[in-house]
Short mmCIF file of C-alpha atoms in Angstrom, two decimals:
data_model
loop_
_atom_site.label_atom_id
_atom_site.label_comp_id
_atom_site.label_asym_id
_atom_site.label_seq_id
_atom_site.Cartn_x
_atom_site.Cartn_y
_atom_site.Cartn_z
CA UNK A 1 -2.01 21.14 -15.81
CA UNK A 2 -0.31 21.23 -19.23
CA UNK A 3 2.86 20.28 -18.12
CA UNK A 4 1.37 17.18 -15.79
CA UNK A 5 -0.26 16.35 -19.20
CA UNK A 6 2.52 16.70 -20.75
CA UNK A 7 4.43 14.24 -19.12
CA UNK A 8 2.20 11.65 -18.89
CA UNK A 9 1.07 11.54 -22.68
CA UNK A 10 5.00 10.71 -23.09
CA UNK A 11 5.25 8.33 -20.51
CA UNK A 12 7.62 10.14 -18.47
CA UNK A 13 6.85 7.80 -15.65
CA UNK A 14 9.21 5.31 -17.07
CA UNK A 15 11.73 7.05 -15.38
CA UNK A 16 10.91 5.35 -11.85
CA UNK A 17 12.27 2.34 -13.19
CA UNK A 18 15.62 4.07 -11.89
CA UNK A 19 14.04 5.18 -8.63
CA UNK A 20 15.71 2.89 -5.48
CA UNK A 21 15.33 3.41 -1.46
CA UNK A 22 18.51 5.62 -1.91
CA UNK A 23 16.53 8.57 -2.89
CA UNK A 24 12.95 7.88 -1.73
CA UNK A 25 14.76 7.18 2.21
CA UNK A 26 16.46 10.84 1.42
CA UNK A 27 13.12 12.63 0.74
CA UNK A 28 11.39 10.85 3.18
CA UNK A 29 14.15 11.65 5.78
CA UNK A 30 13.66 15.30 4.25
CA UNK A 31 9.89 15.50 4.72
CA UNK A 32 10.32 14.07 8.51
CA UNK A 33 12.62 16.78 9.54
CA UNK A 34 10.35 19.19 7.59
CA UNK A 35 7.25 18.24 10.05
CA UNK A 36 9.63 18.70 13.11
CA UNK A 37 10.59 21.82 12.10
CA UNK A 38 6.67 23.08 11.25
CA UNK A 39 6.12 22.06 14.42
CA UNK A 40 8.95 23.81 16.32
CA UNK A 41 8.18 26.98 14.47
CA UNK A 42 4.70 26.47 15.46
CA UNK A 43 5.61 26.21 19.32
CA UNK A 44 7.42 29.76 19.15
CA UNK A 45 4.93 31.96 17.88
CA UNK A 46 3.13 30.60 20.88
CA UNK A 47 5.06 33.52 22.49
CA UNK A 48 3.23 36.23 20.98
CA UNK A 49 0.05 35.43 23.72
CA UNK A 50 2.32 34.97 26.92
CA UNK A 51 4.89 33.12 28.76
CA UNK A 52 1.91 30.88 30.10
CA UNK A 53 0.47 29.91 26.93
CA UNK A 54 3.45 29.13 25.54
CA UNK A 55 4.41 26.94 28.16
CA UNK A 56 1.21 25.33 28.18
CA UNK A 57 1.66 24.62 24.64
CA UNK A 58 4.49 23.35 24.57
CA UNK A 59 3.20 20.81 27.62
CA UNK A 60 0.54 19.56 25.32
CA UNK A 61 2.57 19.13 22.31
CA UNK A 62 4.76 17.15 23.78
CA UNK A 63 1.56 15.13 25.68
CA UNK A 64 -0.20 14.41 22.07
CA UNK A 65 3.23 12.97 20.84
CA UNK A 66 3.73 10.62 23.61
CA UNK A 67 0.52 9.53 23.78
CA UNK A 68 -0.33 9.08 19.98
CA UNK A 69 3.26 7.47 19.69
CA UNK A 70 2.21 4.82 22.68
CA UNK A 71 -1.18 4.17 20.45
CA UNK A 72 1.24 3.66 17.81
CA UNK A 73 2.86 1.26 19.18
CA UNK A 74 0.22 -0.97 20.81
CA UNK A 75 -0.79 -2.47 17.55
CA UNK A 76 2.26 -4.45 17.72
CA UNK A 77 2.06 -6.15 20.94
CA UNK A 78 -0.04 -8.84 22.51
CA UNK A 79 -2.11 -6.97 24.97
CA UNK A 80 -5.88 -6.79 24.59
CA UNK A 81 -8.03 -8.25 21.72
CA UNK A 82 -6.51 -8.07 18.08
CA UNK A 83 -9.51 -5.70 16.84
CA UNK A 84 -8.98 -3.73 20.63
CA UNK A 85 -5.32 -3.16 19.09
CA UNK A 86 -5.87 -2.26 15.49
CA UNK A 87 -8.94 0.08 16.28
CA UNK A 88 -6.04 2.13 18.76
CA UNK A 89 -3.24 1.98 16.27
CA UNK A 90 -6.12 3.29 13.88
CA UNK A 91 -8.02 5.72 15.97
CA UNK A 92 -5.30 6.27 18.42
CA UNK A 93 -4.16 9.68 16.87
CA UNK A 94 -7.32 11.75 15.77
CA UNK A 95 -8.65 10.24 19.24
CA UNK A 96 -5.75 12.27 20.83
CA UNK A 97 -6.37 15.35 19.20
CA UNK A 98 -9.69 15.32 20.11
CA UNK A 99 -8.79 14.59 23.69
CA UNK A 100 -5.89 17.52 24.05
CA UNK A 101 -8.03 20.23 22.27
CA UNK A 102 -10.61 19.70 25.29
CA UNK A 103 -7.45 19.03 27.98
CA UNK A 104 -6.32 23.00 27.85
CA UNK A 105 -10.26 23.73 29.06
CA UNK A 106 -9.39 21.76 32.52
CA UNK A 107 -8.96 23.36 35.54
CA UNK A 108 -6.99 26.61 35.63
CA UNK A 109 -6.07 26.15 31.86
CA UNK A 110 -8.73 27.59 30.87
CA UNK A 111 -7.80 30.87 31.91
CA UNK A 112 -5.14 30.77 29.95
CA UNK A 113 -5.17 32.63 26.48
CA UNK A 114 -3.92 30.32 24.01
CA UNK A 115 -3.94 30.69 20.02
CA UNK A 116 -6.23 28.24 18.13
CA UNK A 117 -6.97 27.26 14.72
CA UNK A 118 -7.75 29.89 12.49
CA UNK A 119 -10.40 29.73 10.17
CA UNK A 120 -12.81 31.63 7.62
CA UNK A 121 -16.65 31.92 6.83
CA UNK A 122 -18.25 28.33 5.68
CA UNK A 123 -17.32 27.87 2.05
CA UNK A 124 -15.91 31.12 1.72
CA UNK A 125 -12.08 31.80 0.72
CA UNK A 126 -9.85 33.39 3.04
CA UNK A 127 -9.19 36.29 1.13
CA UNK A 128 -11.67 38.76 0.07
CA UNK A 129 -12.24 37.49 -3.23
CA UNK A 130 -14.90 35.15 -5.60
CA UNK A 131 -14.03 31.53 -6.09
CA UNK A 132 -12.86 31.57 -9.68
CA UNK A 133 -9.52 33.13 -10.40
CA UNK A 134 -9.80 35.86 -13.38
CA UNK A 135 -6.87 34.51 -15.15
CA UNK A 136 -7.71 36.51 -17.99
CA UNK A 137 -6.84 40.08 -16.57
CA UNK A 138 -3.20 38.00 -15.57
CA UNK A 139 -0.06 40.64 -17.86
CA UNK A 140 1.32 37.69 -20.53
CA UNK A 141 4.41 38.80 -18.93
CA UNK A 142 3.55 38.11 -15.89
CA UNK A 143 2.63 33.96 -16.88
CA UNK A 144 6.13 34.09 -19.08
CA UNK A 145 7.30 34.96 -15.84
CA UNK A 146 5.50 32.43 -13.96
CA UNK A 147 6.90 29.66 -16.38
CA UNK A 148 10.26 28.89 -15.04
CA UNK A 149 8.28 28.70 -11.16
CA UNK A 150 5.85 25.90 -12.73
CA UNK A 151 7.91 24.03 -13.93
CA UNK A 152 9.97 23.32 -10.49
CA UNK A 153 6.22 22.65 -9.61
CA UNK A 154 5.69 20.46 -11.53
CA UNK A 155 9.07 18.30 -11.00
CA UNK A 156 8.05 18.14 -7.26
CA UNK A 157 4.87 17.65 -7.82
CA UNK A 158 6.06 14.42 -10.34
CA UNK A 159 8.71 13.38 -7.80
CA UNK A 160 6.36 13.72 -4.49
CA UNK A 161 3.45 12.07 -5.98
CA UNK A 162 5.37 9.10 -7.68
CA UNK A 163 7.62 8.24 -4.75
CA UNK A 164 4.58 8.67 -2.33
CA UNK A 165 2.80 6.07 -4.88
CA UNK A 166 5.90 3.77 -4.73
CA UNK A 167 6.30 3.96 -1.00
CA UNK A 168 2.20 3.34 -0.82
CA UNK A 169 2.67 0.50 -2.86
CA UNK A 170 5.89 -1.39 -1.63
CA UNK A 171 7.45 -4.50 -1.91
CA UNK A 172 6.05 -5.16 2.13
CA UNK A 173 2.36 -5.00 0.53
CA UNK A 174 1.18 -8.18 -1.21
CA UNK A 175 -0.82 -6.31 -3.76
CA UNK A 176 -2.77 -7.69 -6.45
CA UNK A 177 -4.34 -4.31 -8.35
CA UNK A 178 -1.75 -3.13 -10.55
CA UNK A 179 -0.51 0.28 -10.15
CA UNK A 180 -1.45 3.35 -12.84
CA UNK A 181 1.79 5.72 -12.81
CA UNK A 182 1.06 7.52 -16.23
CA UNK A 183 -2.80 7.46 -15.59
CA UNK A 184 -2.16 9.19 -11.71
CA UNK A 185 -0.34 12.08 -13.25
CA UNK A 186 -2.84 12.61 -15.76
CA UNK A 187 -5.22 12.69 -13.21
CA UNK A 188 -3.06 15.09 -11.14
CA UNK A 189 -2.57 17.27 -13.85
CA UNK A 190 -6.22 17.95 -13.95
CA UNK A 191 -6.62 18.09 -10.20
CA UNK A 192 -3.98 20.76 -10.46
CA UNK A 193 -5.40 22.62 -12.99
CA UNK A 194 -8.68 22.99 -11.36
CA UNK A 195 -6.98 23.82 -8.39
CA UNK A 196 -5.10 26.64 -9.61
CA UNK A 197 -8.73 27.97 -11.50
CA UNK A 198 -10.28 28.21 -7.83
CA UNK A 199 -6.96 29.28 -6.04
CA UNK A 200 -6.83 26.28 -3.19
CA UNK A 201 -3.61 24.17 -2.67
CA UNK A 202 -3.07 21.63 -5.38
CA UNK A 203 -3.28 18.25 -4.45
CA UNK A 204 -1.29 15.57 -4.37
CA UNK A 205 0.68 11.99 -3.08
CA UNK A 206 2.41 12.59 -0.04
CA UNK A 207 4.98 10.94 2.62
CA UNK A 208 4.56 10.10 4.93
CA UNK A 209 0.29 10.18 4.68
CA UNK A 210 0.29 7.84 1.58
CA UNK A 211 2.14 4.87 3.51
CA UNK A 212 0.30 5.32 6.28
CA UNK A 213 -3.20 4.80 4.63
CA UNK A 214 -1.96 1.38 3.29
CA UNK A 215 -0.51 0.56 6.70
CA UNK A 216 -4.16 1.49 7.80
CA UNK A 217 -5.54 -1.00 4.98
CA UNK A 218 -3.31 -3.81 5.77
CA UNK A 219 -4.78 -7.22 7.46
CA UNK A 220 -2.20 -8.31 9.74
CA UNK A 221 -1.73 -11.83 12.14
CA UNK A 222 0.98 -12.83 14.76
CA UNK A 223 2.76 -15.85 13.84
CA UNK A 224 5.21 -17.63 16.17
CA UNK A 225 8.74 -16.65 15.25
CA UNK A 226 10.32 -20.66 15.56
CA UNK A 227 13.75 -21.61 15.90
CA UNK A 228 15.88 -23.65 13.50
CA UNK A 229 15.34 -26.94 15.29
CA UNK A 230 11.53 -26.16 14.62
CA UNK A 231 10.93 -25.35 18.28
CA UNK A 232 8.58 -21.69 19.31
CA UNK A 233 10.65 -19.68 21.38
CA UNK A 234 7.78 -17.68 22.30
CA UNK A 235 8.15 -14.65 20.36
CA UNK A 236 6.00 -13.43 17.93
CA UNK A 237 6.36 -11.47 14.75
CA UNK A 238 3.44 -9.44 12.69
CA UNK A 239 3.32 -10.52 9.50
CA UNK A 240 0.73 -8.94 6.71
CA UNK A 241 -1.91 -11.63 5.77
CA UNK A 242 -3.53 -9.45 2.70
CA UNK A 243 -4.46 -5.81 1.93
CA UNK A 244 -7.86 -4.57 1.46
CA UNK A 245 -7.69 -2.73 -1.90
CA UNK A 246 -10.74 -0.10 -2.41
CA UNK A 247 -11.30 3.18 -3.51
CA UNK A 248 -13.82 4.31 -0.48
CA UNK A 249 -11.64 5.14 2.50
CA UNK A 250 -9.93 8.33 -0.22
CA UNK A 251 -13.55 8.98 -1.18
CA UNK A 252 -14.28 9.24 2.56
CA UNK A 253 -11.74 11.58 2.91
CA UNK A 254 -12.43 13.78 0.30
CA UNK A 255 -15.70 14.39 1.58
CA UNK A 256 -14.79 14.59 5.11
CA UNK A 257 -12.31 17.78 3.59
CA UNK A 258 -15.00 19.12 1.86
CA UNK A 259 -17.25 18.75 4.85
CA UNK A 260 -15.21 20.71 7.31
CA UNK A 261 -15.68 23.77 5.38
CA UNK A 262 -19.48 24.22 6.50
CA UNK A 263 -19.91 26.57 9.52
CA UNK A 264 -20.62 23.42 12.39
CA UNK A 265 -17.67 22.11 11.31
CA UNK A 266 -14.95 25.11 11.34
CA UNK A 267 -16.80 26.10 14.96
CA UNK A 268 -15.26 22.41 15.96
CA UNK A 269 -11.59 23.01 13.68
CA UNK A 270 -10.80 26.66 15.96
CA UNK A 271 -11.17 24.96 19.26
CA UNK A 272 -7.78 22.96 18.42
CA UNK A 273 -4.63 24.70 20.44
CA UNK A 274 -2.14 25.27 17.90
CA UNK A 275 -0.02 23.39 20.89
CA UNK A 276 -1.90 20.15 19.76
CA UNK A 277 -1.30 20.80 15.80
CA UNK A 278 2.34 20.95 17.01
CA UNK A 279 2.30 17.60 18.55
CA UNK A 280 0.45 15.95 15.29
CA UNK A 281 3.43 17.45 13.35
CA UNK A 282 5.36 15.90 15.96
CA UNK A 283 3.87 12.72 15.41
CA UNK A 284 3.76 12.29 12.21
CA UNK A 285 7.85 13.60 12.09
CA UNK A 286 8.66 10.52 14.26
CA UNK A 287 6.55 7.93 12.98
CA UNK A 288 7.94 8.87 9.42
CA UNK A 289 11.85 8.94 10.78
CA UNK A 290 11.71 6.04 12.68
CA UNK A 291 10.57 3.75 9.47
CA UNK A 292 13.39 5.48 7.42
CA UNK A 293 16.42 3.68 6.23
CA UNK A 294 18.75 5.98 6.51
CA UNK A 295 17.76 6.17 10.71
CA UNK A 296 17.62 2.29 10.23
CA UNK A 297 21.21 2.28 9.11
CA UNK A 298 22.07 5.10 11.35
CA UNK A 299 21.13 2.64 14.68
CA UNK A 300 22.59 -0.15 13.27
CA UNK A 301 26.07 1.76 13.09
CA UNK A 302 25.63 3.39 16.73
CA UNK A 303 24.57 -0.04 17.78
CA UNK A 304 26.95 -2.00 20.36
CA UNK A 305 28.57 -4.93 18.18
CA UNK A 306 28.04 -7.33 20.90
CA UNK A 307 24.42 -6.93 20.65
CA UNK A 308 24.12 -6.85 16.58
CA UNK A 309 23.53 -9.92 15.48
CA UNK A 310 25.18 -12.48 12.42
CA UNK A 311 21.69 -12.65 10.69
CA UNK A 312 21.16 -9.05 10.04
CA UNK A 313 22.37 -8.33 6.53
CA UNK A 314 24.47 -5.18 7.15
CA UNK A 315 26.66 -7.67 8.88
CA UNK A 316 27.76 -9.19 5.73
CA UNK A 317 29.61 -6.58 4.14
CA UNK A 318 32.78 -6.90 3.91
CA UNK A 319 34.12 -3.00 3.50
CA UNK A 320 32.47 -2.07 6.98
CA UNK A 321 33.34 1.43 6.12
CA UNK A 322 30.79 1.34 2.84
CA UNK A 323 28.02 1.29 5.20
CA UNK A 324 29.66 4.50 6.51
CA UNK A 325 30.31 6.09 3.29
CA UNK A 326 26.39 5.18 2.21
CA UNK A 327 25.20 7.09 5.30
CA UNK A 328 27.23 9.72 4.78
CA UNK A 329 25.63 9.95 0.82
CA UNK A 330 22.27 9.74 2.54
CA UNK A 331 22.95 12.69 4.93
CA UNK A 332 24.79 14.65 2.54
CA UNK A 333 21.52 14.62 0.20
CA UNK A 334 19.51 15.33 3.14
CA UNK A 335 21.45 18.08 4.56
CA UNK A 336 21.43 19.88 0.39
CA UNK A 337 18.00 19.32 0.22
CA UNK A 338 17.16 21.20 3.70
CA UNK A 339 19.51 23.93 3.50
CA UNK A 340 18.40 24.90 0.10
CA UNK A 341 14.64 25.14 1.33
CA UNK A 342 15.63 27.80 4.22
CA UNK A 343 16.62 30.05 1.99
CA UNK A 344 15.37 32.05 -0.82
CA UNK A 345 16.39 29.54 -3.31
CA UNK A 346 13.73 27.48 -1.29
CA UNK A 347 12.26 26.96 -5.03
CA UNK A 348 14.70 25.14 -6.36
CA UNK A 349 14.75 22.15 -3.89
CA UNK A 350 13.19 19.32 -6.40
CA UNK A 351 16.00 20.04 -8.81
CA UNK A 352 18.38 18.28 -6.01
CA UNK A 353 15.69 15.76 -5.40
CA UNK A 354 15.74 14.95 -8.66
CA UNK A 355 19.72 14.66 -9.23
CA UNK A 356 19.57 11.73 -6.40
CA UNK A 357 18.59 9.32 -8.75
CA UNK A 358 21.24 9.15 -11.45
CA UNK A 359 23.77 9.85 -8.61
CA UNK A 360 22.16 6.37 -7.73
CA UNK A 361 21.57 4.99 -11.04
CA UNK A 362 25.13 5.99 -12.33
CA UNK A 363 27.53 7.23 -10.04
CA UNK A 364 27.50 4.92 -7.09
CA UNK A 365 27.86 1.45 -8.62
CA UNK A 366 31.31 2.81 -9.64
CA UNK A 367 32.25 3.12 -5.79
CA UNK A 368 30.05 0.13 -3.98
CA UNK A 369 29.76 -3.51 -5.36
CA UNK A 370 26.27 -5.05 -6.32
CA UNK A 371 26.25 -7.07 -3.66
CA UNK A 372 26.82 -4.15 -1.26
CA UNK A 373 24.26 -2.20 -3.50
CA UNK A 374 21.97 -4.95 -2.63
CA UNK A 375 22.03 -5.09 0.95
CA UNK A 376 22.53 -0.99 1.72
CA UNK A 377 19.53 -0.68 -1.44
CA UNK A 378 16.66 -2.13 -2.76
CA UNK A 379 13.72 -1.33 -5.42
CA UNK A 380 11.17 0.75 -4.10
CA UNK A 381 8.34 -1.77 -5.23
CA UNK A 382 7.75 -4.77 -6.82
CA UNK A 383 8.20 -6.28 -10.00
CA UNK A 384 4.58 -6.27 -10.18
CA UNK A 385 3.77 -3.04 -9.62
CA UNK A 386 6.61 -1.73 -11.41
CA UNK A 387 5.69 -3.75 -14.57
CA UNK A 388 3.85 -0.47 -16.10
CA UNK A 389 6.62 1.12 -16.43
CA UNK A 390 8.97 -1.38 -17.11
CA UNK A 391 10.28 -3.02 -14.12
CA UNK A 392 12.78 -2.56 -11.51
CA UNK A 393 16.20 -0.71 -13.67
CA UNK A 394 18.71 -4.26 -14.08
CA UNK A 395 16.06 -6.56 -12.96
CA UNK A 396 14.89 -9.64 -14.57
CA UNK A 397 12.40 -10.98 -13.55
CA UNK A 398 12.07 -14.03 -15.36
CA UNK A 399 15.71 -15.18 -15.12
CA UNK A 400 15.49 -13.92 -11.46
CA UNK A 401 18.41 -11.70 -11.08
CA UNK A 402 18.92 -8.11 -10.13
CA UNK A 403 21.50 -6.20 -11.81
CA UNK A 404 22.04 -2.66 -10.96
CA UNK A 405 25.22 -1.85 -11.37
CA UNK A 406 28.97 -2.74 -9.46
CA UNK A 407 31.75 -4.66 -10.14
CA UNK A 408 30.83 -7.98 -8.20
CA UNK A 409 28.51 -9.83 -11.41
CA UNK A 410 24.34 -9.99 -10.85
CA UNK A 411 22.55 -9.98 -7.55
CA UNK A 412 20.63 -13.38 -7.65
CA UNK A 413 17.01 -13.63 -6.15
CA UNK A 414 17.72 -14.81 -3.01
CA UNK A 415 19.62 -12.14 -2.52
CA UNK A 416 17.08 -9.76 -3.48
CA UNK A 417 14.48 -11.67 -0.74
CA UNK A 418 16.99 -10.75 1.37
CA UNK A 419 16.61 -7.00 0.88
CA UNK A 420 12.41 -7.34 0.75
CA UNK A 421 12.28 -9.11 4.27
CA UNK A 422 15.21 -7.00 5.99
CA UNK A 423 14.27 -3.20 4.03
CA UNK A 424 17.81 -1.90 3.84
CA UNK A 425 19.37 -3.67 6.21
CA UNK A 426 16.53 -3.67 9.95
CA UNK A 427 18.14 -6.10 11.89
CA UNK A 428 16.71 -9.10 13.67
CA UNK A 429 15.84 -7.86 17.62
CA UNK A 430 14.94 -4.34 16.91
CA UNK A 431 11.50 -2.73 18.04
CA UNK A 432 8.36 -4.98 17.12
CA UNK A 433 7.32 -3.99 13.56
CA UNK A 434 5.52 -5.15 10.55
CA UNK A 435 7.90 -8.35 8.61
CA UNK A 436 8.04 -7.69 5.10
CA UNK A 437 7.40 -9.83 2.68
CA UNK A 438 9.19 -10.95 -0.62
CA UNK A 439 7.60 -9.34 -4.06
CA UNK A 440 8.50 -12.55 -5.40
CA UNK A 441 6.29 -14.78 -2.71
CA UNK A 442 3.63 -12.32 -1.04
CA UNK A 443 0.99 -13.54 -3.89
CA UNK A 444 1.95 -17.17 -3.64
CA UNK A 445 3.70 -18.74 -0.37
CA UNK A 446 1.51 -18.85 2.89
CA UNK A 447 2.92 -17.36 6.10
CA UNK A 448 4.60 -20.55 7.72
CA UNK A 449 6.27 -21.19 4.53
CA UNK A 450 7.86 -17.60 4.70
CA UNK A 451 8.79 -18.18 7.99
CA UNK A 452 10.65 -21.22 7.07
CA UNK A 453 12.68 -19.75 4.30
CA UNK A 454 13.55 -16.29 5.86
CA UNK A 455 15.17 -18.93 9.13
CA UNK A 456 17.06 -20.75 6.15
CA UNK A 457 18.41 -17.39 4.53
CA UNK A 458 19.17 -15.37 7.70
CA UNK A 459 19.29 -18.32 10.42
CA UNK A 460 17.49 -15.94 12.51
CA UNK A 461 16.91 -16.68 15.93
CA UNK A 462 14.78 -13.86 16.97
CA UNK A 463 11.69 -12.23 15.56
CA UNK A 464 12.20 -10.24 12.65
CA UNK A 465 11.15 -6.78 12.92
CA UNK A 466 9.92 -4.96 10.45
CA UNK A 467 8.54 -1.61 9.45
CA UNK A 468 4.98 -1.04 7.88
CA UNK A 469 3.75 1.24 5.03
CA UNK A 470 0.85 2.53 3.62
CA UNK A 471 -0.86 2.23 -0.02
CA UNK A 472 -2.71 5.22 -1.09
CA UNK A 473 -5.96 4.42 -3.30
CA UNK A 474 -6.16 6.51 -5.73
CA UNK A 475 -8.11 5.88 -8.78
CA UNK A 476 -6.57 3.64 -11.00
#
């Protein structure tokens, strides 16, 4: 709590100004792999009950991804009514989970002895112990001791939460609350603190949960994608009309938390198959790796030529094999970031998540141009939600020009809208998925004008496709 404090008293949040899609698409990548791997680990101590159960979990893990994943992508297609699509896109997950946990009771499933959910007494800890921690029968060696282990806390808990916040409130989102960087970690600090007095997890932002929400808050339409001779082809892209900015759907969910602690309640939580906790891990792995830019870049380099297309922006680099050597950057973070966490040094991962952003900030402009910065890179957010902290690191704003290091002279704004609508290079004629928008236009132009000026910048012919996010609401 002291440390949070701390750092927001001094304005340590300043420091995202440096933060880029180079090291948030690394953690995120990180965290991804992280739920796949819960989930696998999961799966094998299904072994301890028998082959049968086991099997049968592994059946319906794989069931709850497929299905939640097809829910997923519904919402961006044209079948059914617009409100039938965004209440399964919604809904579609918990709705699964639900369904699975009573799917293993059918037939001659239910003779087989699968492990559930455990849980404790209704409002009761799970150890044998009171509520309040008796910090003051803790040695004063032993919190000396504790003092090193804090403060890696507390630099994960300051990168996690930021980036989350960041991600939550990207440059895809036309916002109009400004954010509160120094205010949330003042805020967490004190979360954190009384967390630690009553001995529960600490809370705080996460990835890929955080994006998601605002994806959940987002009001969306389907435009007509035209061509350049004006003429509808007859695709259609998603495009985000507005978000609905509030502070109840986080209050909701607080309570709903606190809620499933009575004794109803945890009754319902240790009927779910720890087969079906593996799939949401599952889901939530693959939802969060296939809206990551490093997989984005990743297809567009397995990608047959013949089918990539002039428009999308990784085409314009000239050094083909700097897309390779950014990827390889990317994974190398990833892979130091993992490895470190499966050992006993697990600890000490946020130190390396930290070190990605002056390798960013000050290492790789000496080894990629700005313009290749620009297209393989972009600012996490907007100008406008950045502007607490001082804006995007080398952007103007006002003389509209983005400057972030390489040898090629500043990035101008139209090549920054390029990075907004394409997010680190997503090609025209992948997957249906939410269009970004420009932070420079998502408070001002309407939709058909965006339309017009992304076909003047790209010459697209196809519909753009386009990943969406989510905007936490935390108090601001």
């Amino acid at each position: 709590m002291i440390m949070h404090w701390a750092l927001a008293v001094t304005n340590s949040c300043n420091a995202l100004t440096y933060v880029t899609r180079f090291s948030c698409d690394i953690f995120g990548f990180y965290v991804a792999f992280i739920y796949l791997q819960k989930g696998i680990q999961v799966l094998t101590r299904q072994w301890e009950s028998g082959d049968a159960a086991a099997y049968l979990s592994i059946v319906v893990a794989l069931l709850v991804l497929m299905v939640a994943y097809l829910c997923g992508l519904l919402g961006g297609t044209s079948l059914f009514q617009s409100y039938v699509r965004k209440f399964i896109e919604d809904y579609g997950t918990p709705l699964t989970i639900i369904f699975f946990t009573g799917f293993v009771h059918i037939g001659k499933m239910s003779n087989v002895d699968i492990q559930t959910l455990p849980t404790s007494k209704a409002f009761l800890p799970t150890q044998d112990r009171s509520w309040f921690v008796h910090f003051w029968n803790i040695d004063v060696g032993d919190i000396f001791i504790a003092i090193p282990f804090a403060i890696l806390l507390t630099i994960l808990f300051w990168f996690d939460h930021n980036v989350s916040s960041l991600m939550a409130q990207g440059t895809e989102f036309p916002l109009r609350k400004p954010a509160g960087f120094h205010w949330d970690i003042f805020l967490l600090g004190l979360t954190t603190g009384v967390a630690g007095l009553l001995g529960i997890p600490f809370p705080n932002g996460l990835i890929p949960q955080a994006p998601f929400h605002t994806n959940s808050l987002c009001v969306t339409r389907q435009v007509s994608n035209e061509s350049e001779a004006g003429e509808a082809k007859g695709h259609t892209v998603r495009v985000v009309d507005h978000v609905v900015e509030q502070r109840v759907s986080n209050l909701a969910q607080g309570i709903l938390t606190l809620g499933t602690m009575s004794g109803p309640l945890l009754i319902v939580l240790h009927l779910i198959p720890n087969g079906v906790l593996a799939g949401l891990f599952f889901v939530m792995g693959v939802q969060a790796l296939e809206v990551n830019g490093v997989t984005l870049k990743m297809l567009y380099l397995a990608r047959d030529r013949s089918f990539t297309t002039a428009a999308d922006p990784l085409s314009r680099i000239q050094r083909k094999e700097a897309v390779w050597y950014f990827v390889a950057l990317e994974l190398l973070g990833f892979g130091a970031t993992f490895a470190i966490t499966q050992t006993i040094a697990a600890i000490g991962f946020p130190i390396i998540i930290l070190l990605l952003i002056p390798v960013r900030t000050f290492l790789l402009p000496k080894y990629f141009t700005r313009e290749e910065l620009g297209i393989l890179d972009a600012p996490t957010a907007s100008p406008f939600t950045m502007e607490s902290v001082g804006g995007n690191f080398g952007e103007d704003v006002d003389g509209l020009q983005v400057g972030t290091g390489g040898t090629n002279g500043p990035i101008s704004s139209d090549r920054l809208d390029v990075e907004d609508w394409t997010e680190r290079g997503e090609a025209a004629g992948d997957q249906p998925r939410m269009r970004r928008r420009s932070s420079y236009q998502s408070r001002r132009d309407d939709i058909q004008e965006e339309s017009h000026e992304l076909q003047q910048m790209h010459g697209s012919r196809g519909a753009l496709s386009h990943r969406s996010g989510s905007r936490s609401s935390r108090p601001r």
